[in-house]
């Protein structure tokens, strides 16, 4: 079965969000993409407290200077489309109050006819944590666990009740309810995160940074699932952060998903062989505008399908 293909929606500063999100979403649906995705960044500190991904000295990319709010972006895409699933890759749990986020996701699922996929992570930016004022960085795992608990309660039958460290819900009716159980996807960047993924989530959300690495990570996740007796299938969607170029990249050190349409399709094919069911292709940071993003995305999709990906 061909791998499912998703597309990252335009959220960064070169796009007109009010116009371009709907334009790209409709074009992606027409091209055949099975899903549309957003990411989350809330600020660009100057100077930053830490490097990108908490790697010392690694600068934050310029496109992080302005990123549209993810659920607003998905709402615009929901209104413009009918078929693609609408996913977050990922929401940073400690930047949100659990009850409010659970309700927002449920409302978006109803508005879209049951198309939401909730990818959620713990985050890494000390500056973002400080700005959100939800919980200190050291409690990020506990905040994610509480968010998962609150979502299960809020999305479940009434009366809803819950008591946790951040959230207290007296027995109440809470609506609207999702159209169907919203799939929850989690990263797995540590043994503890992998156990959480296997025990609590519907799918895995890695970053595709090379075939060998993705294959090793996917096998590790499945091994932990077997060890912990998971019976239901584990879905997965790998994020591919692409750097499109009109001309092929000829350097010896080409990174995955860097270069021409043909090179990007070649990398899609190689990563699909790993067996991950879905790949999210994010092209927005290497295209000039919505027209180029839509055109390149359509060309990639058509070429991938023609190649049997």
PDB file of C-alpha atoms in Angstrom:
ATOM      1  CA  UNK A   1       0.000   0.000   0.000  1.00  0.00           C
ATOM      2  CA  UNK A   2       1.412   3.464  -0.883  1.00  0.00           C
ATOM      3  CA  UNK A   3       2.538   5.621   2.015  1.00  0.00           C
ATOM      4  CA  UNK A   4       0.078   8.346   2.968  1.00  0.00           C
ATOM      5  CA  UNK A   5       1.380  11.833   2.252  1.00  0.00           C
ATOM      6  CA  UNK A   6       0.679  14.958   4.281  1.00  0.00           C
ATOM      7  CA  UNK A   7       1.620  18.594   3.678  1.00  0.00           C
ATOM      8  CA  UNK A   8       2.661  21.340   6.081  1.00  0.00           C
ATOM      9  CA  UNK A   9       0.412  24.409   5.859  1.00  0.00           C
ATOM     10  CA  UNK A  10       1.879  27.926   5.461  1.00  0.00           C
ATOM     11  CA  UNK A  11       2.397  29.556   8.871  1.00  0.00           C
ATOM     12  CA  UNK A  12       5.608  31.571   8.539  1.00  0.00           C
ATOM     13  CA  UNK A  13       6.169  35.226   7.837  1.00  0.00           C
ATOM     14  CA  UNK A  14       6.376  35.189   4.043  1.00  0.00           C
ATOM     15  CA  UNK A  15       2.723  34.102   3.813  1.00  0.00           C
ATOM     16  CA  UNK A  16      -0.548  35.997   4.110  1.00  0.00           C
ATOM     17  CA  UNK A  17      -2.240  33.675   6.571  1.00  0.00           C
ATOM     18  CA  UNK A  18      -5.790  34.900   5.953  1.00  0.00           C
ATOM     19  CA  UNK A  19      -5.498  34.223   2.245  1.00  0.00           C
ATOM     20  CA  UNK A  20      -2.761  31.629   1.787  1.00  0.00           C
ATOM     21  CA  UNK A  21      -3.801  28.931   4.262  1.00  0.00           C
ATOM     22  CA  UNK A  22      -7.078  28.315   2.428  1.00  0.00           C
ATOM     23  CA  UNK A  23      -5.374  28.542  -0.973  1.00  0.00           C
ATOM     24  CA  UNK A  24      -2.699  25.970  -0.109  1.00  0.00           C
ATOM     25  CA  UNK A  25      -5.146  23.703   1.725  1.00  0.00           C
ATOM     26  CA  UNK A  26      -7.492  23.548  -1.252  1.00  0.00           C
ATOM     27  CA  UNK A  27      -4.610  22.981  -3.673  1.00  0.00           C
ATOM     28  CA  UNK A  28      -3.226  20.172  -1.502  1.00  0.00           C
ATOM     29  CA  UNK A  29      -6.615  18.495  -1.328  1.00  0.00           C
ATOM     30  CA  UNK A  30      -6.974  18.708  -5.107  1.00  0.00           C
ATOM     31  CA  UNK A  31      -3.464  17.296  -5.571  1.00  0.00           C
ATOM     32  CA  UNK A  32      -4.337  14.282  -3.426  1.00  0.00           C
ATOM     33  CA  UNK A  33      -2.675  14.905  -0.056  1.00  0.00           C
ATOM     34  CA  UNK A  34      -4.294  12.839   2.678  1.00  0.00           C
ATOM     35  CA  UNK A  35      -3.510  15.211   5.537  1.00  0.00           C
ATOM     36  CA  UNK A  36      -2.582  18.827   6.365  1.00  0.00           C
ATOM     37  CA  UNK A  37      -0.339  19.766   9.288  1.00  0.00           C
ATOM     38  CA  UNK A  38       0.788  22.669  11.478  1.00  0.00           C
ATOM     39  CA  UNK A  39       3.647  23.195  13.937  1.00  0.00           C
ATOM     40  CA  UNK A  40       3.997  25.420  16.993  1.00  0.00           C
ATOM     41  CA  UNK A  41       6.494  28.122  17.951  1.00  0.00           C
ATOM     42  CA  UNK A  42       5.335  31.073  20.026  1.00  0.00           C
ATOM     43  CA  UNK A  43       8.291  33.475  20.155  1.00  0.00           C
ATOM     44  CA  UNK A  44      11.803  34.222  18.931  1.00  0.00           C
ATOM     45  CA  UNK A  45      14.012  35.244  21.873  1.00  0.00           C
ATOM     46  CA  UNK A  46      16.874  37.679  21.285  1.00  0.00           C
ATOM     47  CA  UNK A  47      19.214  36.616  22.649  1.00  0.00           C
ATOM     48  CA  UNK A  48      17.981  33.056  23.140  1.00  0.00           C
ATOM     49  CA  UNK A  49      18.487  31.393  26.497  1.00  0.00           C
ATOM     50  CA  UNK A  50      19.529  28.228  24.713  1.00  0.00           C
ATOM     51  CA  UNK A  51      20.332  26.902  21.255  1.00  0.00           C
ATOM     52  CA  UNK A  52      17.815  25.326  18.915  1.00  0.00           C
ATOM     53  CA  UNK A  53      16.485  22.028  20.339  1.00  0.00           C
ATOM     54  CA  UNK A  54      18.578  22.843  23.426  1.00  0.00           C
ATOM     55  CA  UNK A  55      21.784  22.211  21.445  1.00  0.00           C
ATOM     56  CA  UNK A  56      24.412  24.745  22.607  1.00  0.00           C
ATOM     57  CA  UNK A  57      25.334  27.253  19.929  1.00  0.00           C
ATOM     58  CA  UNK A  58      22.799  26.072  17.345  1.00  0.00           C
ATOM     59  CA  UNK A  59      20.941  29.192  16.130  1.00  0.00           C
ATOM     60  CA  UNK A  60      17.176  29.408  15.854  1.00  0.00           C
ATOM     61  CA  UNK A  61      16.086  29.530  12.185  1.00  0.00           C
ATOM     62  CA  UNK A  62      14.860  32.853  10.883  1.00  0.00           C
ATOM     63  CA  UNK A  63      11.419  31.502  10.007  1.00  0.00           C
ATOM     64  CA  UNK A  64      10.687  31.058  13.735  1.00  0.00           C
ATOM     65  CA  UNK A  65      10.413  34.857  14.010  1.00  0.00           C
ATOM     66  CA  UNK A  66       6.726  34.703  13.096  1.00  0.00           C
ATOM     67  CA  UNK A  67       4.637  31.516  13.219  1.00  0.00           C
ATOM     68  CA  UNK A  68       0.851  31.626  13.006  1.00  0.00           C
ATOM     69  CA  UNK A  69      -1.079  30.016  15.859  1.00  0.00           C
ATOM     70  CA  UNK A  70      -1.574  26.350  14.920  1.00  0.00           C
ATOM     71  CA  UNK A  71      -5.244  25.810  15.768  1.00  0.00           C
ATOM     72  CA  UNK A  72      -6.279  29.059  14.065  1.00  0.00           C
ATOM     73  CA  UNK A  73      -4.387  27.856  10.994  1.00  0.00           C
ATOM     74  CA  UNK A  74      -6.121  24.477  11.090  1.00  0.00           C
ATOM     75  CA  UNK A  75      -9.513  26.145  11.479  1.00  0.00           C
ATOM     76  CA  UNK A  76      -8.860  28.096   8.277  1.00  0.00           C
ATOM     77  CA  UNK A  77      -7.878  24.873   6.515  1.00  0.00           C
ATOM     78  CA  UNK A  78     -10.918  23.048   7.874  1.00  0.00           C
ATOM     79  CA  UNK A  79     -13.238  25.655   6.389  1.00  0.00           C
ATOM     80  CA  UNK A  80     -11.551  25.369   2.982  1.00  0.00           C
ATOM     81  CA  UNK A  81     -11.422  21.554   2.642  1.00  0.00           C
ATOM     82  CA  UNK A  82     -13.563  18.463   3.060  1.00  0.00           C
ATOM     83  CA  UNK A  83     -11.321  15.391   2.996  1.00  0.00           C
ATOM     84  CA  UNK A  84      -7.782  15.731   4.436  1.00  0.00           C
ATOM     85  CA  UNK A  85      -7.105  14.989   8.081  1.00  0.00           C
ATOM     86  CA  UNK A  86      -5.922  18.020  10.062  1.00  0.00           C
ATOM     87  CA  UNK A  87      -2.939  17.386  12.308  1.00  0.00           C
ATOM     88  CA  UNK A  88      -0.616  19.131  14.745  1.00  0.00           C
ATOM     89  CA  UNK A  89       3.086  18.289  14.537  1.00  0.00           C
ATOM     90  CA  UNK A  90       3.337  19.113  17.333  1.00  0.00           C
ATOM     91  CA  UNK A  91       1.532  21.173  19.942  1.00  0.00           C
ATOM     92  CA  UNK A  92       3.769  21.863  22.923  1.00  0.00           C
ATOM     93  CA  UNK A  93       1.728  20.661  25.894  1.00  0.00           C
ATOM     94  CA  UNK A  94       3.230  22.953  28.585  1.00  0.00           C
ATOM     95  CA  UNK A  95       2.311  26.067  26.573  1.00  0.00           C
ATOM     96  CA  UNK A  96      -1.418  25.334  27.062  1.00  0.00           C
ATOM     97  CA  UNK A  97      -3.858  24.933  29.909  1.00  0.00           C
ATOM     98  CA  UNK A  98      -5.042  21.324  29.522  1.00  0.00           C
ATOM     99  CA  UNK A  99      -8.796  21.949  29.823  1.00  0.00           C
ATOM    100  CA  UNK A 100      -8.806  24.773  27.295  1.00  0.00           C
ATOM    101  CA  UNK A 101      -6.716  22.846  24.769  1.00  0.00           C
ATOM    102  CA  UNK A 102      -8.889  19.744  25.105  1.00  0.00           C
ATOM    103  CA  UNK A 103     -11.994  21.824  24.384  1.00  0.00           C
ATOM    104  CA  UNK A 104     -10.378  23.604  21.429  1.00  0.00           C
ATOM    105  CA  UNK A 105      -9.357  20.319  19.823  1.00  0.00           C
ATOM    106  CA  UNK A 106     -12.832  18.884  20.330  1.00  0.00           C
ATOM    107  CA  UNK A 107     -14.473  21.954  18.787  1.00  0.00           C
ATOM    108  CA  UNK A 108     -12.116  21.826  15.807  1.00  0.00           C
ATOM    109  CA  UNK A 109     -12.886  18.142  15.330  1.00  0.00           C
ATOM    110  CA  UNK A 110     -16.627  18.886  15.235  1.00  0.00           C
ATOM    111  CA  UNK A 111     -16.134  21.846  12.894  1.00  0.00           C
ATOM    112  CA  UNK A 112     -14.073  19.731  10.490  1.00  0.00           C
ATOM    113  CA  UNK A 113     -16.353  16.699  10.521  1.00  0.00           C
ATOM    114  CA  UNK A 114     -14.045  14.493  12.571  1.00  0.00           C
ATOM    115  CA  UNK A 115     -10.666  15.104  10.899  1.00  0.00           C
ATOM    116  CA  UNK A 116      -8.353  16.192  13.747  1.00  0.00           C
ATOM    117  CA  UNK A 117      -5.136  14.370  14.685  1.00  0.00           C
ATOM    118  CA  UNK A 118      -3.550  15.669  17.895  1.00  0.00           C
ATOM    119  CA  UNK A 119       0.239  15.456  17.797  1.00  0.00           C
ATOM    120  CA  UNK A 120       1.530  16.628  21.178  1.00  0.00           C
ATOM    121  CA  UNK A 121       5.014  16.956  22.693  1.00  0.00           C
ATOM    122  CA  UNK A 122       6.789  18.330  25.741  1.00  0.00           C
ATOM    123  CA  UNK A 123       8.857  21.065  24.053  1.00  0.00           C
ATOM    124  CA  UNK A 124      12.399  22.241  24.728  1.00  0.00           C
ATOM    125  CA  UNK A 125      12.471  26.070  24.853  1.00  0.00           C
ATOM    126  CA  UNK A 126      12.979  27.634  28.275  1.00  0.00           C
ATOM    127  CA  UNK A 127      11.907  31.015  26.893  1.00  0.00           C
ATOM    128  CA  UNK A 128       8.604  29.650  25.600  1.00  0.00           C
ATOM    129  CA  UNK A 129       7.910  27.927  28.915  1.00  0.00           C
ATOM    130  CA  UNK A 130       8.566  31.169  30.797  1.00  0.00           C
ATOM    131  CA  UNK A 131       6.231  33.135  28.521  1.00  0.00           C
ATOM    132  CA  UNK A 132       3.386  30.624  28.784  1.00  0.00           C
ATOM    133  CA  UNK A 133       3.525  30.538  32.607  1.00  0.00           C
ATOM    134  CA  UNK A 134       1.701  27.187  32.743  1.00  0.00           C
ATOM    135  CA  UNK A 135       4.362  25.132  34.509  1.00  0.00           C
ATOM    136  CA  UNK A 136       8.141  25.136  34.966  1.00  0.00           C
ATOM    137  CA  UNK A 137      10.349  23.345  32.459  1.00  0.00           C
ATOM    138  CA  UNK A 138      11.150  20.571  34.910  1.00  0.00           C
ATOM    139  CA  UNK A 139       7.486  19.510  34.990  1.00  0.00           C
ATOM    140  CA  UNK A 140       6.999  19.248  31.228  1.00  0.00           C
ATOM    141  CA  UNK A 141       6.484  15.478  31.272  1.00  0.00           C
ATOM    142  CA  UNK A 142       3.937  15.718  34.070  1.00  0.00           C
ATOM    143  CA  UNK A 143       2.073  18.448  32.168  1.00  0.00           C
ATOM    144  CA  UNK A 144       1.859  16.227  29.096  1.00  0.00           C
ATOM    145  CA  UNK A 145       0.557  13.347  31.207  1.00  0.00           C
ATOM    146  CA  UNK A 146      -2.095  15.589  32.750  1.00  0.00           C
ATOM    147  CA  UNK A 147      -3.088  16.931  29.338  1.00  0.00           C
ATOM    148  CA  UNK A 148      -3.611  13.379  28.082  1.00  0.00           C
ATOM    149  CA  UNK A 149      -5.755  12.633  31.147  1.00  0.00           C
ATOM    150  CA  UNK A 150      -7.819  15.789  30.714  1.00  0.00           C
ATOM    151  CA  UNK A 151      -8.368  15.136  26.998  1.00  0.00           C
ATOM    152  CA  UNK A 152      -9.592  11.633  27.754  1.00  0.00           C
ATOM    153  CA  UNK A 153     -12.004  13.026  30.343  1.00  0.00           C
ATOM    154  CA  UNK A 154     -13.269  16.006  28.330  1.00  0.00           C
ATOM    155  CA  UNK A 155     -13.694  13.985  25.139  1.00  0.00           C
ATOM    156  CA  UNK A 156     -15.470  11.193  27.025  1.00  0.00           C
ATOM    157  CA  UNK A 157     -19.010  10.900  28.343  1.00  0.00           C
ATOM    158  CA  UNK A 158     -20.641  13.404  30.672  1.00  0.00           C
ATOM    159  CA  UNK A 159     -20.497  14.097  33.524  1.00  0.00           C
ATOM    160  CA  UNK A 160     -16.825  14.990  33.195  1.00  0.00           C
ATOM    161  CA  UNK A 161     -14.792  15.256  36.377  1.00  0.00           C
ATOM    162  CA  UNK A 162     -11.065  15.431  37.003  1.00  0.00           C
ATOM    163  CA  UNK A 163      -8.638  16.582  39.648  1.00  0.00           C
ATOM    164  CA  UNK A 164      -4.961  17.081  38.900  1.00  0.00           C
ATOM    165  CA  UNK A 165      -2.119  19.479  39.623  1.00  0.00           C
ATOM    166  CA  UNK A 166      -3.161  22.059  37.003  1.00  0.00           C
ATOM    167  CA  UNK A 167      -6.774  21.109  36.392  1.00  0.00           C
ATOM    168  CA  UNK A 168      -9.854  20.611  38.530  1.00  0.00           C
ATOM    169  CA  UNK A 169     -13.147  19.841  36.783  1.00  0.00           C
ATOM    170  CA  UNK A 170     -16.212  19.559  38.976  1.00  0.00           C
ATOM    171  CA  UNK A 171     -18.766  17.047  37.643  1.00  0.00           C
ATOM    172  CA  UNK A 172     -20.017  18.871  34.551  1.00  0.00           C
ATOM    173  CA  UNK A 173     -21.359  18.593  31.057  1.00  0.00           C
ATOM    174  CA  UNK A 174     -18.572  19.613  28.673  1.00  0.00           C
ATOM    175  CA  UNK A 175     -19.181  19.942  24.965  1.00  0.00           C
ATOM    176  CA  UNK A 176     -19.032  19.713  22.105  1.00  0.00           C
ATOM    177  CA  UNK A 177     -17.709  16.163  21.989  1.00  0.00           C
ATOM    178  CA  UNK A 178     -15.397  15.047  19.174  1.00  0.00           C
ATOM    179  CA  UNK A 179     -17.056  13.346  16.236  1.00  0.00           C
ATOM    180  CA  UNK A 180     -14.919  10.266  16.913  1.00  0.00           C
ATOM    181  CA  UNK A 181     -12.044   9.531  19.280  1.00  0.00           C
ATOM    182  CA  UNK A 182      -9.326  12.011  18.304  1.00  0.00           C
ATOM    183  CA  UNK A 183      -6.090  10.129  17.531  1.00  0.00           C
ATOM    184  CA  UNK A 184      -3.203  11.264  19.723  1.00  0.00           C
ATOM    185  CA  UNK A 185       0.348  11.076  18.362  1.00  0.00           C
ATOM    186  CA  UNK A 186       3.450  11.527  20.510  1.00  0.00           C
ATOM    187  CA  UNK A 187       7.201  11.789  19.864  1.00  0.00           C
ATOM    188  CA  UNK A 188       9.489   9.230  21.509  1.00  0.00           C
ATOM    189  CA  UNK A 189      12.871  10.796  22.193  1.00  0.00           C
ATOM    190  CA  UNK A 190      13.729   8.889  25.369  1.00  0.00           C
ATOM    191  CA  UNK A 191      12.920   5.533  26.982  1.00  0.00           C
ATOM    192  CA  UNK A 192      10.294   7.181  29.204  1.00  0.00           C
ATOM    193  CA  UNK A 193       8.708   8.970  26.242  1.00  0.00           C
ATOM    194  CA  UNK A 194       8.639   5.706  24.288  1.00  0.00           C
ATOM    195  CA  UNK A 195       6.824   3.963  27.137  1.00  0.00           C
ATOM    196  CA  UNK A 196       4.312   6.830  27.276  1.00  0.00           C
ATOM    197  CA  UNK A 197       3.794   6.552  23.536  1.00  0.00           C
ATOM    198  CA  UNK A 198       3.204   2.806  23.643  1.00  0.00           C
ATOM    199  CA  UNK A 199       0.936   2.928  26.683  1.00  0.00           C
ATOM    200  CA  UNK A 200      -1.120   6.023  25.929  1.00  0.00           C
ATOM    201  CA  UNK A 201      -1.045   7.110  22.294  1.00  0.00           C
ATOM    202  CA  UNK A 202      -2.462   6.076  18.948  1.00  0.00           C
ATOM    203  CA  UNK A 203       0.570   6.978  16.874  1.00  0.00           C
ATOM    204  CA  UNK A 204       4.220   8.005  16.812  1.00  0.00           C
ATOM    205  CA  UNK A 205       5.480  11.318  15.399  1.00  0.00           C
ATOM    206  CA  UNK A 206       9.227  11.232  14.575  1.00  0.00           C
ATOM    207  CA  UNK A 207      11.342  13.536  12.415  1.00  0.00           C
ATOM    208  CA  UNK A 208      12.643  11.866   9.242  1.00  0.00           C
ATOM    209  CA  UNK A 209      16.349  12.728   9.283  1.00  0.00           C
ATOM    210  CA  UNK A 210      17.677   9.689   7.427  1.00  0.00           C
ATOM    211  CA  UNK A 211      16.553   6.216   6.457  1.00  0.00           C
ATOM    212  CA  UNK A 212      18.809   4.271   8.808  1.00  0.00           C
ATOM    213  CA  UNK A 213      17.928   6.426  11.801  1.00  0.00           C
ATOM    214  CA  UNK A 214      14.194   6.266  11.110  1.00  0.00           C
ATOM    215  CA  UNK A 215      14.317   2.492  10.630  1.00  0.00           C
ATOM    216  CA  UNK A 216      16.195   2.026  13.897  1.00  0.00           C
ATOM    217  CA  UNK A 217      13.777   4.265  15.807  1.00  0.00           C
ATOM    218  CA  UNK A 218      10.691   2.596  14.322  1.00  0.00           C
ATOM    219  CA  UNK A 219      12.004  -0.853  15.215  1.00  0.00           C
ATOM    220  CA  UNK A 220      12.749   0.312  18.762  1.00  0.00           C
ATOM    221  CA  UNK A 221       9.220   1.664  19.179  1.00  0.00           C
ATOM    222  CA  UNK A 222       7.710  -1.589  17.924  1.00  0.00           C
ATOM    223  CA  UNK A 223       9.982  -3.613  20.194  1.00  0.00           C
ATOM    224  CA  UNK A 224       8.841  -1.639  23.232  1.00  0.00           C
ATOM    225  CA  UNK A 225       5.223  -2.097  22.124  1.00  0.00           C
ATOM    226  CA  UNK A 226       5.745  -5.853  22.017  1.00  0.00           C
ATOM    227  CA  UNK A 227       7.519  -5.873  25.385  1.00  0.00           C
ATOM    228  CA  UNK A 228       4.663  -3.963  27.018  1.00  0.00           C
ATOM    229  CA  UNK A 229       1.976  -6.147  25.480  1.00  0.00           C
ATOM    230  CA  UNK A 230       0.361  -3.537  23.270  1.00  0.00           C
ATOM    231  CA  UNK A 231      -2.296  -5.270  21.172  1.00  0.00           C
ATOM    232  CA  UNK A 232      -3.751  -2.518  18.994  1.00  0.00           C
ATOM    233  CA  UNK A 233      -1.717  -1.313  15.993  1.00  0.00           C
ATOM    234  CA  UNK A 234       0.523   1.716  16.440  1.00  0.00           C
ATOM    235  CA  UNK A 235       0.215   4.311  13.699  1.00  0.00           C
ATOM    236  CA  UNK A 236       3.001   6.734  12.746  1.00  0.00           C
ATOM    237  CA  UNK A 237       3.594   9.911  10.759  1.00  0.00           C
ATOM    238  CA  UNK A 238       7.177  11.035  10.090  1.00  0.00           C
ATOM    239  CA  UNK A 239       7.841  14.752   9.630  1.00  0.00           C
ATOM    240  CA  UNK A 240      10.096  15.558   6.659  1.00  0.00           C
ATOM    241  CA  UNK A 241      11.403  19.135   6.814  1.00  0.00           C
ATOM    242  CA  UNK A 242      12.243  19.783   3.163  1.00  0.00           C
ATOM    243  CA  UNK A 243      14.452  22.360   1.485  1.00  0.00           C
ATOM    244  CA  UNK A 244      13.206  22.619  -2.079  1.00  0.00           C
ATOM    245  CA  UNK A 245      15.452  23.888  -4.867  1.00  0.00           C
ATOM    246  CA  UNK A 246      14.517  24.370  -8.514  1.00  0.00           C
ATOM    247  CA  UNK A 247      17.853  22.806  -9.440  1.00  0.00           C
ATOM    248  CA  UNK A 248      19.176  19.479  -8.132  1.00  0.00           C
ATOM    249  CA  UNK A 249      21.511  19.698  -5.160  1.00  0.00           C
ATOM    250  CA  UNK A 250      24.899  18.424  -6.276  1.00  0.00           C
ATOM    251  CA  UNK A 251      26.880  18.538  -3.040  1.00  0.00           C
ATOM    252  CA  UNK A 252      28.267  15.349  -1.522  1.00  0.00           C
ATOM    253  CA  UNK A 253      26.696  16.143   1.844  1.00  0.00           C
ATOM    254  CA  UNK A 254      23.087  16.570   0.714  1.00  0.00           C
ATOM    255  CA  UNK A 255      20.686  16.216   3.604  1.00  0.00           C
ATOM    256  CA  UNK A 256      17.507  14.159   3.269  1.00  0.00           C
ATOM    257  CA  UNK A 257      14.680  16.029   1.512  1.00  0.00           C
ATOM    258  CA  UNK A 258      17.038  18.702   0.213  1.00  0.00           C
ATOM    259  CA  UNK A 259      17.018  19.566  -3.477  1.00  0.00           C
ATOM    260  CA  UNK A 260      14.813  19.237  -6.525  1.00  0.00           C
ATOM    261  CA  UNK A 261      11.411  17.605  -6.801  1.00  0.00           C
ATOM    262  CA  UNK A 262      13.068  14.463  -8.128  1.00  0.00           C
ATOM    263  CA  UNK A 263      15.473  14.346  -5.171  1.00  0.00           C
ATOM    264  CA  UNK A 264      12.679  14.914  -2.657  1.00  0.00           C
ATOM    265  CA  UNK A 265      10.659  12.108  -4.245  1.00  0.00           C
ATOM    266  CA  UNK A 266      13.731   9.852  -4.129  1.00  0.00           C
ATOM    267  CA  UNK A 267      13.995  10.507  -0.390  1.00  0.00           C
ATOM    268  CA  UNK A 268      10.268   9.931   0.108  1.00  0.00           C
ATOM    269  CA  UNK A 269      10.602   6.562  -1.595  1.00  0.00           C
ATOM    270  CA  UNK A 270      13.594   5.576   0.543  1.00  0.00           C
ATOM    271  CA  UNK A 271      11.928   6.591   3.810  1.00  0.00           C
ATOM    272  CA  UNK A 272       8.653   4.914   2.833  1.00  0.00           C
ATOM    273  CA  UNK A 273      10.540   1.617   2.615  1.00  0.00           C
ATOM    274  CA  UNK A 274      11.013   1.792   6.383  1.00  0.00           C
ATOM    275  CA  UNK A 275       7.323   0.999   6.751  1.00  0.00           C
ATOM    276  CA  UNK A 276       6.139   4.158   8.490  1.00  0.00           C
ATOM    277  CA  UNK A 277       2.524   4.544   7.265  1.00  0.00           C
ATOM    278  CA  UNK A 278       2.582   8.311   6.633  1.00  0.00           C
ATOM    279  CA  UNK A 279       5.088  11.053   5.841  1.00  0.00           C
ATOM    280  CA  UNK A 280       4.412  14.752   6.385  1.00  0.00           C
ATOM    281  CA  UNK A 281       6.297  16.933   3.911  1.00  0.00           C
ATOM    282  CA  UNK A 282       6.865  20.523   5.062  1.00  0.00           C
ATOM    283  CA  UNK A 283       8.022  22.713   2.172  1.00  0.00           C
ATOM    284  CA  UNK A 284       6.905  26.127   3.417  1.00  0.00           C
ATOM    285  CA  UNK A 285      10.304  27.493   4.408  1.00  0.00           C
ATOM    286  CA  UNK A 286      11.869  26.989   0.979  1.00  0.00           C
ATOM    287  CA  UNK A 287       9.111  28.359  -1.246  1.00  0.00           C
ATOM    288  CA  UNK A 288       8.551  32.033  -2.016  1.00  0.00           C
ATOM    289  CA  UNK A 289       4.785  32.219  -1.717  1.00  0.00           C
ATOM    290  CA  UNK A 290       1.554  30.231  -1.685  1.00  0.00           C
ATOM    291  CA  UNK A 291       1.564  29.756  -5.457  1.00  0.00           C
ATOM    292  CA  UNK A 292       5.017  28.169  -5.469  1.00  0.00           C
ATOM    293  CA  UNK A 293       4.228  26.087  -2.389  1.00  0.00           C
ATOM    294  CA  UNK A 294       1.052  24.761  -4.002  1.00  0.00           C
ATOM    295  CA  UNK A 295       2.752  24.057  -7.321  1.00  0.00           C
ATOM    296  CA  UNK A 296       5.776  22.287  -5.837  1.00  0.00           C
ATOM    297  CA  UNK A 297       3.585  20.263  -3.483  1.00  0.00           C
ATOM    298  CA  UNK A 298       1.370  19.126  -6.362  1.00  0.00           C
ATOM    299  CA  UNK A 299       4.412  18.203  -8.453  1.00  0.00           C
ATOM    300  CA  UNK A 300       5.927  16.197  -5.596  1.00  0.00           C
ATOM    301  CA  UNK A 301       2.677  14.342  -4.951  1.00  0.00           C
ATOM    302  CA  UNK A 302       2.169  13.462  -8.625  1.00  0.00           C
ATOM    303  CA  UNK A 303       5.784  12.356  -9.055  1.00  0.00           C
ATOM    304  CA  UNK A 304       5.711  10.283  -5.881  1.00  0.00           C
ATOM    305  CA  UNK A 305       2.585   8.440  -6.931  1.00  0.00           C
ATOM    306  CA  UNK A 306       3.959   7.919 -10.424  1.00  0.00           C
ATOM    307  CA  UNK A 307       7.053   6.362  -8.825  1.00  0.00           C
ATOM    308  CA  UNK A 308       4.906   4.037  -6.746  1.00  0.00           C
ATOM    309  CA  UNK A 309       5.591   5.781  -3.430  1.00  0.00           C
TER     310      UNK A 309
END
